[in-house]
Amino acid sequence: KNKAKALSVLRARIYDAERLKVHQERSDMRKSLVGSGDRSERVRTYNYKEGRVKDHRVNVQINDLPGMLDGNDCLGEIIDALKLEEKRQMLLEFKPGK
């Protein structure tokens, strides 16, 4: 009788530990996907007064805000910089010998 109760308690503890582990993994994944909303996480700054745009992810500054908003070559410059950064990140993640 004691053995059955002990196994039941042990099973419950193992189940709770596994459930907590899965919950923690999901929570960590969710936190990594969603930012905190802090100002330091800004992506792009639009300064209408001075007519410039700065993309903080790739540190590109464009001094033609109206042109960028119209979709001129300025927008392409930011997109090209983002593509280049994405390729660079992919190359850093891919390391031969792993």
JSON list of C-alpha atoms in Angstrom, two decimals:
[
{"chain": "A", "resi": 1, "resn": "LYS", "atom": "CA", "xyz": [0.00, 0.00, 0.00]},
{"chain": "A", "resi": 2, "resn": "ASN", "atom": "CA", "xyz": [2.82, 2.43, 0.86]},
{"chain": "A", "resi": 3, "resn": "LYS", "atom": "CA", "xyz": [4.68, 1.45, -2.30]},
{"chain": "A", "resi": 4, "resn": "ALA", "atom": "CA", "xyz": [1.65, 2.26, -4.46]},
{"chain": "A", "resi": 5, "resn": "LYS", "atom": "CA", "xyz": [1.19, 5.62, -2.75]},
{"chain": "A", "resi": 6, "resn": "ALA", "atom": "CA", "xyz": [4.91, 6.43, -3.07]},
{"chain": "A", "resi": 7, "resn": "LEU", "atom": "CA", "xyz": [4.84, 5.59, -6.79]},
{"chain": "A", "resi": 8, "resn": "SER", "atom": "CA", "xyz": [1.76, 7.78, -7.21]},
{"chain": "A", "resi": 9, "resn": "VAL", "atom": "CA", "xyz": [3.49, 10.71, -5.49]},
{"chain": "A", "resi": 10, "resn": "LEU", "atom": "CA", "xyz": [6.64, 10.16, -7.52]},
{"chain": "A", "resi": 11, "resn": "ARG", "atom": "CA", "xyz": [4.65, 10.03, -10.76]},
{"chain": "A", "resi": 12, "resn": "ALA", "atom": "CA", "xyz": [2.90, 13.29, -9.84]},
{"chain": "A", "resi": 13, "resn": "ARG", "atom": "CA", "xyz": [6.20, 15.01, -9.04]},
{"chain": "A", "resi": 14, "resn": "ILE", "atom": "CA", "xyz": [7.79, 13.86, -12.30]},
{"chain": "A", "resi": 15, "resn": "TYR", "atom": "CA", "xyz": [4.72, 15.00, -14.24]},
{"chain": "A", "resi": 16, "resn": "ASP", "atom": "CA", "xyz": [4.78, 18.42, -12.56]},
{"chain": "A", "resi": 17, "resn": "ALA", "atom": "CA", "xyz": [8.50, 18.83, -13.21]},
{"chain": "A", "resi": 18, "resn": "GLU", "atom": "CA", "xyz": [8.05, 17.96, -16.91]},
{"chain": "A", "resi": 19, "resn": "ARG", "atom": "CA", "xyz": [5.04, 20.27, -17.23]},
{"chain": "A", "resi": 20, "resn": "LEU", "atom": "CA", "xyz": [6.99, 23.11, -15.61]},
{"chain": "A", "resi": 21, "resn": "LYS", "atom": "CA", "xyz": [9.94, 22.49, -17.95]},
{"chain": "A", "resi": 22, "resn": "VAL", "atom": "CA", "xyz": [7.70, 22.63, -21.05]},
{"chain": "A", "resi": 23, "resn": "HIS", "atom": "CA", "xyz": [5.97, 25.76, -19.76]},
{"chain": "A", "resi": 24, "resn": "GLN", "atom": "CA", "xyz": [9.34, 27.46, -19.13]},
{"chain": "A", "resi": 25, "resn": "GLU", "atom": "CA", "xyz": [10.59, 26.58, -22.63]},
{"chain": "A", "resi": 26, "resn": "ARG", "atom": "CA", "xyz": [7.44, 28.03, -24.20]},
{"chain": "A", "resi": 27, "resn": "SER", "atom": "CA", "xyz": [7.71, 31.14, -22.06]},
{"chain": "A", "resi": 28, "resn": "ASP", "atom": "CA", "xyz": [11.36, 31.66, -23.04]},
{"chain": "A", "resi": 29, "resn": "MET", "atom": "CA", "xyz": [10.49, 31.20, -26.72]},
{"chain": "A", "resi": 30, "resn": "ARG", "atom": "CA", "xyz": [7.66, 33.71, -26.47]},
{"chain": "A", "resi": 31, "resn": "LYS", "atom": "CA", "xyz": [9.89, 36.26, -24.73]},
{"chain": "A", "resi": 32, "resn": "SER", "atom": "CA", "xyz": [12.57, 35.89, -27.39]},
{"chain": "A", "resi": 33, "resn": "LEU", "atom": "CA", "xyz": [10.02, 36.54, -30.16]},
{"chain": "A", "resi": 34, "resn": "VAL", "atom": "CA", "xyz": [8.34, 39.53, -28.56]},
{"chain": "A", "resi": 35, "resn": "GLY", "atom": "CA", "xyz": [10.35, 42.56, -27.51]},
{"chain": "A", "resi": 36, "resn": "SER", "atom": "CA", "xyz": [9.79, 44.45, -24.30]},
{"chain": "A", "resi": 37, "resn": "GLY", "atom": "CA", "xyz": [8.57, 47.57, -26.11]},
{"chain": "A", "resi": 38, "resn": "ASP", "atom": "CA", "xyz": [11.42, 49.56, -24.63]},
{"chain": "A", "resi": 39, "resn": "ARG", "atom": "CA", "xyz": [12.61, 52.63, -26.55]},
{"chain": "A", "resi": 40, "resn": "SER", "atom": "CA", "xyz": [16.04, 51.06, -26.89]},
{"chain": "A", "resi": 41, "resn": "GLU", "atom": "CA", "xyz": [14.50, 48.42, -29.17]},
{"chain": "A", "resi": 42, "resn": "ARG", "atom": "CA", "xyz": [13.48, 50.94, -31.80]},
{"chain": "A", "resi": 43, "resn": "VAL", "atom": "CA", "xyz": [13.80, 49.87, -35.41]},
{"chain": "A", "resi": 44, "resn": "ARG", "atom": "CA", "xyz": [13.64, 53.12, -37.31]},
{"chain": "A", "resi": 45, "resn": "THR", "atom": "CA", "xyz": [13.52, 56.84, -36.50]},
{"chain": "A", "resi": 46, "resn": "TYR", "atom": "CA", "xyz": [11.69, 59.30, -38.75]},
{"chain": "A", "resi": 47, "resn": "ASN", "atom": "CA", "xyz": [12.75, 62.93, -38.23]},
{"chain": "A", "resi": 48, "resn": "TYR", "atom": "CA", "xyz": [10.29, 65.00, -40.27]},
{"chain": "A", "resi": 49, "resn": "LYS", "atom": "CA", "xyz": [11.75, 68.33, -39.17]},
{"chain": "A", "resi": 50, "resn": "GLU", "atom": "CA", "xyz": [15.18, 67.51, -40.61]},
{"chain": "A", "resi": 51, "resn": "GLY", "atom": "CA", "xyz": [13.84, 65.23, -43.38]},
{"chain": "A", "resi": 52, "resn": "ARG", "atom": "CA", "xyz": [15.86, 62.15, -42.43]},
{"chain": "A", "resi": 53, "resn": "VAL", "atom": "CA", "xyz": [15.29, 58.50, -41.62]},
{"chain": "A", "resi": 54, "resn": "LYS", "atom": "CA", "xyz": [17.60, 56.25, -39.65]},
{"chain": "A", "resi": 55, "resn": "ASP", "atom": "CA", "xyz": [17.29, 52.48, -39.50]},
{"chain": "A", "resi": 56, "resn": "HIS", "atom": "CA", "xyz": [18.90, 51.43, -36.22]},
{"chain": "A", "resi": 57, "resn": "ARG", "atom": "CA", "xyz": [19.13, 47.73, -37.10]},
{"chain": "A", "resi": 58, "resn": "VAL", "atom": "CA", "xyz": [21.68, 48.33, -39.85]},
{"chain": "A", "resi": 59, "resn": "ASN", "atom": "CA", "xyz": [22.74, 51.87, -38.92]},
{"chain": "A", "resi": 60, "resn": "VAL", "atom": "CA", "xyz": [21.71, 53.43, -42.26]},
{"chain": "A", "resi": 61, "resn": "GLN", "atom": "CA", "xyz": [20.70, 57.08, -42.42]},
{"chain": "A", "resi": 62, "resn": "ILE", "atom": "CA", "xyz": [18.78, 58.57, -45.36]},
{"chain": "A", "resi": 63, "resn": "ASN", "atom": "CA", "xyz": [18.47, 62.34, -45.72]},
{"chain": "A", "resi": 64, "resn": "ASP", "atom": "CA", "xyz": [15.50, 62.20, -48.11]},
{"chain": "A", "resi": 65, "resn": "LEU", "atom": "CA", "xyz": [12.45, 61.37, -45.98]},
{"chain": "A", "resi": 66, "resn": "PRO", "atom": "CA", "xyz": [9.83, 62.38, -48.58]},
{"chain": "A", "resi": 67, "resn": "GLY", "atom": "CA", "xyz": [11.64, 60.33, -51.23]},
{"chain": "A", "resi": 68, "resn": "MET", "atom": "CA", "xyz": [11.76, 57.30, -48.97]},
{"chain": "A", "resi": 69, "resn": "LEU", "atom": "CA", "xyz": [8.07, 57.60, -48.12]},
{"chain": "A", "resi": 70, "resn": "ASP", "atom": "CA", "xyz": [7.30, 57.80, -51.84]},
{"chain": "A", "resi": 71, "resn": "GLY", "atom": "CA", "xyz": [9.21, 54.56, -52.39]},
{"chain": "A", "resi": 72, "resn": "ASN", "atom": "CA", "xyz": [12.11, 56.03, -54.36]},
{"chain": "A", "resi": 73, "resn": "ASP", "atom": "CA", "xyz": [15.65, 54.62, -54.44]},
{"chain": "A", "resi": 74, "resn": "CYS", "atom": "CA", "xyz": [16.13, 55.63, -50.80]},
{"chain": "A", "resi": 75, "resn": "LEU", "atom": "CA", "xyz": [13.79, 52.86, -49.71]},
{"chain": "A", "resi": 76, "resn": "GLY", "atom": "CA", "xyz": [15.77, 50.41, -51.82]},
{"chain": "A", "resi": 77, "resn": "GLU", "atom": "CA", "xyz": [18.94, 51.47, -50.02]},
{"chain": "A", "resi": 78, "resn": "ILE", "atom": "CA", "xyz": [17.48, 50.49, -46.66]},
{"chain": "A", "resi": 79, "resn": "ILE", "atom": "CA", "xyz": [16.10, 47.22, -48.06]},
{"chain": "A", "resi": 80, "resn": "ASP", "atom": "CA", "xyz": [19.49, 46.34, -49.58]},
{"chain": "A", "resi": 81, "resn": "ALA", "atom": "CA", "xyz": [21.22, 47.02, -46.26]},
{"chain": "A", "resi": 82, "resn": "LEU", "atom": "CA", "xyz": [18.70, 44.82, -44.45]},
{"chain": "A", "resi": 83, "resn": "LYS", "atom": "CA", "xyz": [19.17, 42.00, -46.96]},
{"chain": "A", "resi": 84, "resn": "LEU", "atom": "CA", "xyz": [22.93, 42.22, -46.57]},
{"chain": "A", "resi": 85, "resn": "GLU", "atom": "CA", "xyz": [22.63, 42.11, -42.78]},
{"chain": "A", "resi": 86, "resn": "GLU", "atom": "CA", "xyz": [20.32, 39.10, -43.00]},
{"chain": "A", "resi": 87, "resn": "LYS", "atom": "CA", "xyz": [22.84, 37.24, -45.19]},
{"chain": "A", "resi": 88, "resn": "ARG", "atom": "CA", "xyz": [25.63, 38.15, -42.77]},
{"chain": "A", "resi": 89, "resn": "GLN", "atom": "CA", "xyz": [23.61, 36.79, -39.84]},
{"chain": "A", "resi": 90, "resn": "MET", "atom": "CA", "xyz": [22.89, 33.56, -41.73]},
{"chain": "A", "resi": 91, "resn": "LEU", "atom": "CA", "xyz": [26.58, 33.10, -42.48]},
{"chain": "A", "resi": 92, "resn": "LEU", "atom": "CA", "xyz": [27.44, 33.64, -38.82]},
{"chain": "A", "resi": 93, "resn": "GLU", "atom": "CA", "xyz": [24.87, 31.01, -37.81]},
{"chain": "A", "resi": 94, "resn": "PHE", "atom": "CA", "xyz": [26.20, 28.51, -40.32]},
{"chain": "A", "resi": 95, "resn": "LYS", "atom": "CA", "xyz": [29.54, 27.34, -39.10]},
{"chain": "A", "resi": 96, "resn": "PRO", "atom": "CA", "xyz": [31.12, 24.32, -40.78]},
{"chain": "A", "resi": 97, "resn": "GLY", "atom": "CA", "xyz": [32.05, 21.45, -38.53]},
{"chain": "A", "resi": 98, "resn": "LYS", "atom": "CA", "xyz": [28.99, 21.63, -36.28]}
]
